[in-house]
Coordinates of C-alpha atoms in Angstrom, one line a residue:
Chain A
M1 CA -29.0 -12.0 15.9
P2 CA -26.8 -9.4 17.7
K3 CA -27.2 -9.7 21.6
I4 CA -27.9 -6.4 23.9
L5 CA -27.3 -6.0 27.5
V6 CA -29.5 -3.6 28.8
V7 CA -28.2 -2.4 32.4
D8 CA -30.8 0.1 34.4
D9 CA -31.9 0.1 37.9
E10 CA -35.4 1.3 36.6
E11 CA -37.9 -1.7 35.7
H12 CA -39.8 0.2 33.3
I13 CA -36.9 1.0 31.0
R14 CA -35.7 -2.5 30.9
L15 CA -39.1 -3.4 29.8
L16 CA -39.4 -0.8 27.4
Y17 CA -35.9 -1.4 26.1
S18 CA -36.5 -5.1 26.0
E19 CA -39.8 -5.2 24.2
E20 CA -39.0 -2.6 21.7
L21 CA -35.5 -3.9 20.9
K22 CA -36.9 -7.6 20.6
E23 CA -39.2 -6.6 18.1
A24 CA -36.4 -4.9 16.1
G25 CA -35.1 -8.3 16.0
Y26 CA -32.4 -8.0 18.8
E27 CA -31.7 -10.6 21.6
V28 CA -32.3 -8.9 24.9
I29 CA -30.9 -9.5 28.5
T30 CA -31.1 -7.1 31.2
A31 CA -29.4 -6.3 34.6
E32 CA -30.7 -4.1 37.2
S33 CA -27.6 -2.9 38.6
G34 CA -24.0 -2.6 38.0
H35 CA -23.2 -5.5 40.5
K36 CA -20.6 -8.0 39.0
L37 CA -21.5 -6.4 35.6
I38 CA -18.0 -7.3 34.2
E39 CA -18.7 -10.9 35.3
R40 CA -22.0 -10.9 33.6
I41 CA -20.6 -9.3 30.2
E42 CA -17.8 -12.0 30.6
A43 CA -20.2 -14.7 30.7
E44 CA -23.1 -13.5 28.3
R45 CA -20.9 -12.0 25.6
P46 CA -23.3 -9.2 24.5
D47 CA -22.5 -7.6 21.3
L48 CA -23.5 -4.2 22.8
V49 CA -24.5 -2.8 26.2
I50 CA -27.0 0.0 26.9
L51 CA -25.8 1.6 30.3
D52 CA -27.8 3.8 32.3
I53 CA -25.6 6.8 33.9
K54 CA -27.5 7.3 37.0
M55 CA -28.2 4.2 39.1
V56 CA -28.9 4.1 42.9
D57 CA -25.9 1.9 44.2
Y58 CA -23.4 2.4 40.9
D59 CA -22.0 5.3 38.6
G60 CA -22.4 4.6 35.2
L61 CA -19.4 6.5 34.0
D62 CA -17.5 4.5 36.5
L63 CA -18.9 1.4 35.0
L64 CA -18.3 2.6 31.5
Q65 CA -14.5 2.7 32.4
D66 CA -14.5 -0.6 33.8
I67 CA -16.2 -2.0 30.6
R68 CA -13.7 -0.1 28.5
N69 CA -10.6 -1.1 30.0
R70 CA -11.9 -4.8 30.0
F71 CA -13.6 -5.1 26.7
Y72 CA -11.7 -2.3 24.5
D73 CA -14.2 -2.7 21.7
L74 CA -17.1 -3.3 23.1
P75 CA -20.0 -0.8 22.1
V76 CA -21.6 1.1 25.0
I77 CA -24.5 3.5 24.7
L78 CA -24.9 5.6 27.7
S79 CA -28.8 6.2 28.5
T80 CA -29.5 9.3 30.6
A81 CA -32.2 11.5 31.6
Y82 CA -30.0 14.5 31.4
D83 CA -27.2 15.2 29.3
T84 CA -25.2 17.1 31.9
F85 CA -23.2 14.2 32.1
K86 CA -21.2 15.4 29.1
E87 CA -19.4 17.5 31.4
D88 CA -17.6 14.7 32.8
A89 CA -14.6 13.6 30.5
K90 CA -15.3 10.0 31.4
S91 CA -18.2 10.0 29.1
I92 CA -16.1 10.2 26.0
A93 CA -15.3 6.6 26.4
A94 CA -19.0 5.6 25.3
D95 CA -19.8 5.1 21.6
Y96 CA -23.0 7.1 21.7
Y97 CA -25.4 8.4 24.0
V98 CA -29.2 8.6 24.2
V99 CA -31.7 11.0 26.3
K100 CA -34.3 8.3 27.9
S101 CA -37.6 8.7 25.9
F102 CA -40.6 6.4 25.2
D103 CA -39.5 7.1 21.5
L104 CA -36.7 4.6 20.9
T105 CA -36.2 6.1 17.3
E106 CA -32.8 7.6 18.5
L107 CA -31.7 4.7 20.3
K108 CA -32.2 2.1 17.7
K109 CA -30.4 4.5 15.3
K110 CA -27.2 4.3 17.5
I111 CA -27.4 0.7 18.1
A112 CA -27.5 0.4 14.2
M113 CA -24.5 2.7 14.0
A114 CA -22.5 1.1 16.7
L115 CA -23.3 -2.5 15.5
E116 CA -22.2 -1.5 12.0
T117 CA -19.0 0.0 13.2
R118 CA -16.2 -1.5 11.2
L119 CA -12.5 -1.5 11.7
P120 CA -9.9 -3.9 9.9
E121 CA -8.7 -6.8 11.9
Chain B
M1 CA 11.2 7.3 1.5
A2 CA 13.3 10.1 2.6
E3 CA 17.1 9.2 3.0
S4 CA 18.0 8.6 7.0
P5 CA 20.4 10.7 8.5
K6 CA 22.9 9.3 10.5
V7 CA 21.3 8.3 13.7
F8 CA 22.8 9.8 16.4
Y9 CA 25.1 12.6 15.3
E10 CA 26.1 13.3 18.7
E11 CA 25.6 11.5 21.9
E12 CA 26.3 12.1 25.5
N13 CA 25.5 9.3 28.0
P14 CA 27.3 10.4 31.2
Q15 CA 26.3 7.4 33.2
G16 CA 26.5 5.0 30.7
I17 CA 22.8 3.9 30.5
T18 CA 22.4 0.9 28.4
R19 CA 18.7 -0.5 29.5
A20 CA 15.6 1.6 30.6
E21 CA 12.2 0.5 31.4
L22 CA 10.9 4.1 31.3
L23 CA 12.2 6.5 28.9
V24 CA 11.0 10.1 29.2
A25 CA 12.0 11.9 25.9
V26 CA 12.2 15.7 25.5
P27 CA 12.7 17.3 21.8
S28 CA 14.1 20.6 21.5
F29 CA 15.5 23.0 19.2
N30 CA 17.0 26.1 21.0
E31 CA 15.1 25.6 24.1
A32 CA 18.2 26.6 26.6
S33 CA 15.6 28.9 28.5
T34 CA 13.3 26.4 29.3
I35 CA 14.6 22.9 29.1
A36 CA 16.0 22.9 32.6
Q37 CA 12.7 23.4 34.1
T38 CA 11.0 21.0 32.2
V39 CA 13.7 18.4 32.9
E40 CA 13.5 19.0 37.0
R41 CA 10.0 18.6 36.8
L42 CA 9.9 15.2 34.8
D43 CA 12.6 14.2 37.0
Q44 CA 10.6 14.7 39.9
G45 CA 7.6 13.1 38.4
V46 CA 9.6 9.9 37.8
R47 CA 11.1 9.6 41.3
E48 CA 7.5 10.4 42.7
F49 CA 5.6 7.8 40.5
Y50 CA 8.2 5.5 39.1
G51 CA 11.1 5.2 41.4
D52 CA 11.2 1.4 41.3
L53 CA 11.8 1.6 37.4
D54 CA 14.9 1.9 35.7
S55 CA 14.1 5.5 34.1
V56 CA 16.1 7.9 31.8
I57 CA 15.3 11.3 30.5
V58 CA 16.7 11.9 26.9
N59 CA 16.7 14.9 24.9
C60 CA 16.5 14.6 21.3
D61 CA 18.0 18.1 20.0
N62 CA 18.6 19.6 16.8
H63 CA 22.1 20.8 17.3
S64 CA 20.9 23.7 19.3
A65 CA 23.4 26.7 19.5
D66 CA 22.0 28.2 22.0
G67 CA 23.3 26.1 25.1
T68 CA 20.1 23.7 25.3
R69 CA 22.9 20.7 25.5
A70 CA 24.7 22.5 28.6
A71 CA 21.1 23.6 30.2
F72 CA 20.0 19.9 29.7
L73 CA 22.9 18.0 31.1
S74 CA 23.4 20.4 33.9
S75 CA 20.0 20.6 35.3
P76 CA 19.9 18.9 38.9
T77 CA 18.2 15.5 38.5
Q78 CA 18.6 12.2 40.2
V79 CA 17.3 10.2 36.9
P80 CA 19.9 9.5 34.3
K81 CA 20.1 11.8 31.4
I82 CA 21.1 11.2 27.7
Y83 CA 21.7 13.7 25.2
L84 CA 21.2 13.1 21.4
S85 CA 21.8 15.6 18.7
T86 CA 21.1 15.2 14.9
E87 CA 23.5 16.9 12.7
P88 CA 24.2 20.5 12.2
G89 CA 21.5 21.7 9.8
V90 CA 19.1 18.6 10.2
R91 CA 16.1 20.1 11.7
G92 CA 12.7 19.3 12.9
K93 CA 10.9 17.5 15.6
G94 CA 10.4 14.5 13.1
A95 CA 14.3 14.1 12.8
N96 CA 14.6 14.5 16.9
L97 CA 11.9 11.6 17.5
R98 CA 13.6 9.5 14.6
M99 CA 16.5 9.5 17.2
L100 CA 14.5 8.8 19.8
F101 CA 12.8 5.7 18.3
H102 CA 16.5 4.3 17.7
K103 CA 17.4 4.8 21.3
A104 CA 14.1 3.4 22.9
K105 CA 15.0 0.4 20.8
E106 CA 18.5 0.2 22.1
L107 CA 17.3 0.6 25.5
Q108 CA 14.7 -1.8 25.3
A109 CA 12.1 0.6 26.9
K110 CA 8.9 -0.7 27.8
A111 CA 7.0 2.6 28.0
V112 CA 8.2 6.0 26.4
V113 CA 6.9 9.5 27.2
V114 CA 7.2 12.6 25.0
F115 CA 6.9 16.0 26.4
E116 CA 8.1 19.0 24.6
A117 CA 10.6 21.1 25.7
D118 CA 8.7 24.7 26.0
I119 CA 5.8 23.5 28.2
T120 CA 5.8 26.2 31.0
N121 CA 3.2 24.6 33.0
L122 CA 4.2 21.1 33.0
A123 CA 3.5 19.5 36.4
P124 CA 5.5 16.1 37.9
Y125 CA 1.9 14.3 37.9
W126 CA 1.7 14.5 34.2
I127 CA 4.2 11.7 34.1
K128 CA 2.1 9.5 35.7
Y129 CA -0.8 10.4 33.7
M130 CA 0.9 9.3 30.7
A131 CA 3.2 6.7 31.8
E132 CA 0.5 4.7 33.6
P133 CA -2.0 3.8 30.8
V134 CA 0.9 2.3 28.8
L135 CA 2.1 0.5 32.1
R136 CA -1.7 -1.0 32.2
G137 CA -1.6 -2.1 28.8
A138 CA -2.3 0.7 26.3
G139 CA -0.1 0.9 23.1
Y140 CA -0.6 4.5 22.7
V141 CA -1.5 7.5 24.7
A142 CA -2.7 10.9 23.7
P143 CA -3.3 13.6 26.0
I144 CA -6.5 15.6 26.5
Y145 CA -5.5 19.1 27.5
V146 CA -8.0 21.5 28.8
R147 CA -8.5 23.8 25.8
H148 CA -10.3 27.0 24.8
K149 CA -12.7 26.2 22.1
F150 CA -10.7 28.5 19.9
E151 CA -7.5 26.7 20.7
D152 CA -6.0 24.5 18.1
T153 CA -8.6 25.1 15.3
L154 CA -6.3 23.1 13.0
N155 CA -6.8 20.1 15.0
T156 CA -10.4 20.8 15.7
A157 CA -11.4 21.7 11.8
I158 CA -9.0 18.9 10.2
V159 CA -6.8 16.7 12.1
Y160 CA -9.6 15.2 14.5
P161 CA -12.7 15.1 12.2
L162 CA -10.4 13.5 9.5
T163 CA -8.4 11.0 11.3
R164 CA -11.6 9.9 12.9
C165 CA -13.2 9.4 9.8
L166 CA -10.4 7.5 8.1
Y167 CA -9.1 5.4 10.9
G168 CA -12.5 4.8 13.0
R169 CA -11.0 5.8 16.2
R170 CA -11.9 9.0 17.9
V171 CA -8.6 10.7 19.1
R172 CA -9.5 14.3 20.2
Q173 CA -6.0 15.8 20.4
L174 CA -4.0 13.5 18.2
N175 CA -1.9 16.5 17.3
A176 CA -1.0 17.5 20.7
G177 CA 2.8 17.4 20.5
D178 CA 3.2 15.0 23.4
C179 CA 2.2 11.2 23.8
A180 CA 3.2 8.1 25.2
F181 CA 3.6 4.8 23.8
R182 CA 4.7 1.0 24.4
G183 CA 8.4 0.4 23.6
D184 CA 7.8 -2.2 20.7
L185 CA 5.9 0.4 19.0
V186 CA 9.2 1.8 17.8
D187 CA 9.3 -0.8 15.3
V188 CA 6.3 0.6 13.7
F189 CA 7.6 3.9 14.0
L190 CA 10.7 3.1 12.3
N191 CA 9.3 1.2 9.4
P192 CA 6.4 3.3 8.1
P193 CA 5.0 3.0 4.6
V194 CA 6.3 6.6 3.6
W195 CA 8.2 9.1 5.5
T196 CA 8.5 12.5 4.0
A197 CA 10.1 15.9 4.6
A198 CA 7.0 17.0 6.1
M199 CA 7.0 14.1 8.9
D200 CA 10.6 15.3 9.7
Q201 CA 8.7 18.6 11.0
F202 CA 5.6 19.5 12.1
G203 CA 3.8 16.4 10.4
V204 CA 5.6 14.1 13.0
D205 CA 2.5 14.2 15.6
V206 CA -0.3 13.3 13.5
C207 CA 2.1 10.4 11.5
M208 CA 2.8 8.9 14.8
G209 CA -0.7 8.9 15.9
T210 CA -1.7 7.7 12.6
L211 CA 0.7 4.8 12.5
A212 CA -0.3 3.9 16.2
L213 CA -4.1 4.0 14.9
T214 CA -3.4 1.7 11.8
A215 CA -1.1 -0.7 14.1
R216 CA -4.4 -1.7 16.0
V217 CA -2.9 -1.0 19.1
P218 CA -5.2 0.0 22.2
V219 CA -5.3 3.6 22.3
C220 CA -6.2 5.4 25.4
Q221 CA -6.7 9.3 26.0
S222 CA -5.2 10.8 29.2
V223 CA -7.3 13.5 30.9
I224 CA -4.5 15.8 31.8
G225 CA -7.0 18.3 33.5
S226 CA -4.9 21.3 32.6
P227 CA -4.2 23.2 29.9
K228 CA -0.7 23.3 28.2
R229 CA 1.1 26.5 28.1
H230 CA 4.0 26.8 25.7
R231 CA 6.8 29.3 25.9
A232 CA 5.4 31.1 22.7
N233 CA 1.5 30.9 22.3
D234 CA 0.4 32.5 19.2
P235 CA -2.3 30.0 17.8
F236 CA -1.5 31.2 14.0
A237 CA 2.2 31.4 14.2
Q238 CA 3.9 29.7 11.3
I239 CA 0.2 28.7 10.5
T240 CA 1.2 28.5 6.6
L241 CA 3.7 25.8 7.0
R242 CA 2.0 24.0 10.0
F243 CA -1.0 23.5 7.8
R244 CA 0.9 22.6 4.9
Q245 CA 3.0 19.9 6.6
T246 CA 0.0 18.6 8.6
L247 CA -2.2 18.4 5.7
A248 CA 0.2 16.9 3.7
T249 CA 1.3 14.3 6.1
I250 CA -2.3 13.1 6.4
F251 CA -2.8 12.9 2.7
D252 CA 0.6 11.1 2.2
L253 CA -0.7 8.5 5.0
M254 CA -4.0 8.4 3.4
V255 CA -2.3 7.3 0.0
A256 CA -0.1 4.3 2.0
Y257 CA -3.1 3.2 4.1
A258 CA -6.0 3.6 1.6
D259 CA -6.7 -0.4 2.2
F260 CA -6.9 0.5 5.8
W261 CA -9.3 3.3 5.9
R262 CA -11.7 2.4 3.0
I263 CA -12.8 -0.4 5.1
V264 CA -13.5 1.8 8.2
R265 CA -17.4 2.2 9.0
W266 CA -18.3 5.0 11.9
S267 CA -15.6 5.2 14.8
K268 CA -15.2 4.0 18.1
P269 CA -14.1 5.6 21.2
T270 CA -10.8 4.8 23.2
A271 CA -10.2 3.9 26.9
L272 CA -9.7 6.8 29.0
F273 CA -7.4 7.6 31.9
S274 CA -8.3 10.1 34.2
M275 CA -7.5 10.3 38.1
D276 CA -9.7 11.8 40.7
G277 CA -8.2 14.2 43.4
H278 CA -6.9 17.0 40.6
D279 CA -9.1 20.3 39.9
T280 CA -9.7 20.4 36.3
E281 CA -8.4 24.0 35.4
V282 CA -10.2 26.7 33.5
A283 CA -8.9 27.3 30.0
P284 CA -6.8 30.4 29.2
L285 CA -8.9 32.6 26.8
V286 CA -7.9 32.7 23.2
E287 CA -9.0 35.2 20.9
I288 CA -9.2 35.1 17.0
N289 CA -9.1 38.0 14.9
M290 CA -12.0 37.2 12.7
G291 CA -11.8 40.3 10.2
R292 CA -8.1 39.1 9.2
L293 CA -9.3 35.6 8.8
H294 CA -12.3 36.5 6.8
A295 CA -9.9 38.7 4.7
R296 CA -7.4 35.7 4.0
F297 CA -10.5 33.6 2.7
L298 CA -11.8 36.1 0.5
Q299 CA -8.3 36.6 -1.0
G300 CA -8.0 33.1 -1.7
F301 CA -10.4 33.4 -4.5
E302 CA -8.2 35.7 -6.0
E303 CA -5.6 33.1 -6.2
Y304 CA -7.1 29.7 -6.0
Q305 CA -10.4 29.5 -7.8
P306 CA -8.6 28.1 -11.0
V307 CA -7.4 25.2 -8.6
W308 CA -10.9 24.9 -7.0
R309 CA -12.5 24.6 -10.3
E310 CA -10.2 21.7 -11.3
I311 CA -10.2 19.8 -8.0
F312 CA -14.1 20.5 -6.8
E313 CA -17.2 19.0 -8.7
P314 CA -19.1 21.6 -9.9
A315 CA -22.1 21.7 -7.3
L316 CA -19.3 21.9 -4.6
F317 CA -17.4 24.8 -6.3
N318 CA -20.6 26.6 -6.7
K319 CA -21.4 26.1 -2.9
V320 CA -18.0 27.8 -1.9
Q321 CA -18.8 30.7 -4.1
E322 CA -21.9 31.0 -2.3
I323 CA -20.3 31.1 1.3
R324 CA -17.9 33.7 -0.2
S325 CA -20.7 36.0 -0.6
L326 CA -21.8 35.8 3.1
E327 CA -20.9 38.8 5.0
L328 CA -19.0 38.2 8.4
P329 CA -21.6 38.6 10.7
H330 CA -23.6 35.8 9.3
F331 CA -20.8 33.6 7.7
S332 CA -21.1 30.2 7.9
F333 CA -19.2 27.2 6.3
P334 CA -21.3 24.1 6.6
S335 CA -19.5 21.2 7.9
H336 CA -21.0 18.9 5.0
T337 CA -19.3 21.4 2.4
W338 CA -16.2 21.4 4.5
A339 CA -16.0 17.6 4.5
L340 CA -16.5 17.5 0.8
V341 CA -13.5 20.1 0.4
L342 CA -11.1 18.2 2.4
F343 CA -12.0 14.8 0.5
S344 CA -11.9 16.4 -3.0
A345 CA -8.2 17.9 -2.0
A346 CA -7.2 14.4 -0.8
L347 CA -8.5 12.9 -4.2
A348 CA -6.5 15.7 -6.2
Y349 CA -3.4 15.3 -3.9
R350 CA -3.1 11.6 -4.7
N351 CA -3.3 11.9 -8.3
R352 CA -0.7 14.8 -8.7
D353 CA 3.1 15.2 -8.7
E354 CA 4.7 16.9 -5.6
A355 CA 4.7 20.5 -7.1
E356 CA 1.0 20.2 -8.0
R357 CA 0.3 18.9 -4.5
T358 CA 1.9 21.8 -2.7
R359 CA -0.6 23.8 -4.7
V360 CA -3.7 21.8 -3.9
I361 CA -2.6 21.8 0.2
D362 CA -2.1 25.7 -0.4
S363 CA -5.4 26.2 -1.8
I364 CA -7.4 24.7 0.9
L365 CA -5.5 27.1 3.6
P366 CA -8.0 30.2 2.9
L367 CA -10.8 27.8 2.9
Y368 CA -9.5 26.2 6.3
L369 CA -9.4 30.0 7.6
G370 CA -12.9 30.6 6.4
K371 CA -14.1 27.5 8.3
V372 CA -12.3 28.8 11.4
V373 CA -14.5 31.9 11.0
S374 CA -17.5 29.8 10.7
Y375 CA -16.7 27.9 13.7
A376 CA -15.8 31.1 15.8
N377 CA -19.2 32.5 14.8
R378 CA -21.1 29.4 15.8
T379 CA -19.5 28.9 19.0
E380 CA -18.7 32.4 20.3
R381 CA -21.3 32.8 22.5
I382 CA -21.8 29.0 23.7
S383 CA -19.9 27.1 26.3
I384 CA -16.8 24.8 25.7
Q385 CA -18.9 21.8 26.3
Q386 CA -21.5 22.9 24.0
A387 CA -18.8 24.1 21.3
E388 CA -17.4 20.4 21.9
E389 CA -21.0 19.0 21.0
H390 CA -21.0 21.1 17.6
V391 CA -17.5 19.7 16.9
E392 CA -18.7 15.9 17.5
E393 CA -21.5 16.8 15.2
T394 CA -19.1 18.0 12.6
C395 CA -17.4 14.4 13.0
T396 CA -20.6 12.6 12.5
I397 CA -21.1 14.4 9.2
F398 CA -17.7 13.3 8.2
E399 CA -18.6 9.9 8.9
E400 CA -21.9 9.9 7.1
N401 CA -20.1 11.2 4.1
K402 CA -17.2 9.1 4.0
S403 CA -18.8 7.3 0.9
Y404 CA -18.1 10.3 -1.3
L405 CA -14.5 9.6 -0.8
V406 CA -14.4 6.0 -0.7
E407 CA -16.4 5.7 -4.3
R408 CA -14.2 8.3 -5.9
W409 CA -10.9 6.6 -4.6
R410 CA -10.2 3.7 -6.8

């Protein structure tokens, strides 16, 4: 089953995403900050990353660039409380974004699209 | 494939350069008034950021008669220069760039950067923004210039949604006119599955971008932070020719790469290169003459209805008729309908000979102008960022409806 890494400094978000995505059939691992994120991804090899944009100690958009430069095709979905991040050009390196909500319908749809994405070898 | 002209009809290499790590190319035709300034700024950029690399600036010219060659060679630069020219009468940016590909191969260039000769606001740091991603591992780099929402609607309405949907990679300004690429990519550019007269001219930008996408090299977009200002700036100058050659190029490459794009599902972002420390400029205002474009849309029905009746399925044909009945203030051309129009045109193009293909392409031009009017109506009162969100929604609609194309392309 696909493995999803949820990166968010808010515990209730990590719990909510973890529970619901496991129920939807995914393996879920979590990280509470961007600390050593690249090494974590290297070690755990998730199939997709859900990345909080605004963490206390890390800028999600900077982390996104690091991920994209290191793992060119790894799907990343930005998770945010506001959509003003779109004014930052760095955001276009994300596959999709979702506005945080208790209803994860949109998130699950974007996860499915990202994991279905197919390019010739 | 079109017959290749002689590679370099003329070459002037005053410093006898035989090798270069960084090659900066400037294609031109009759650019004597702008090329010296362009080259001096490129020279400054190369020296400032890549003084440790063996570099060369190459003018790929269409045998200009206005003194472009002399202006280029006499411009005061420290970076060596090479002048190349096609034969007299051989025109087109694509013809220029084919000379570049040969020269880049000959010089064993590691990184190649291409800037158009008539950019009036080119800044030296643009060199870094385009070359650096290549030197860090990207195979192909497309710029992202600051643009007004009404600028380059050909790209917004056709090139971006179609190439993204077909080849699965989101390159926002594939048709920007400038690019950078890894030196070994010239082998791909020199051996395309098809090369047409359109690719020798306006089609070359989308051609190179598509070849890079299908070669599966890592693609990077570089956020320049500035608009791109040309000497001449009318967005609808030569629209018929640009439209015809760009769309024909996309369709010819669709035929050649059908096995590739039929597999592609959804799309992926690219890597991004941007540098802090430069303020983002404001896009200059671009105005659209809505009344004129709407009139041309309506005129299209007088000439092309028989073509549309032939190439569109009945439901689509009827939908286009419905759109015709909308008055300008309420004019709307839904993205779903637009996607099916382009998909249907591609299908028709594939199944026709050259003369009929041109007619198919020409029949889409008035519909494209209608789509531009619709887009302008939709985005007139919203911000550039909000307009971009609308463009992204359009692209998603293309991707969602791709099965319409795939199922019929057998």
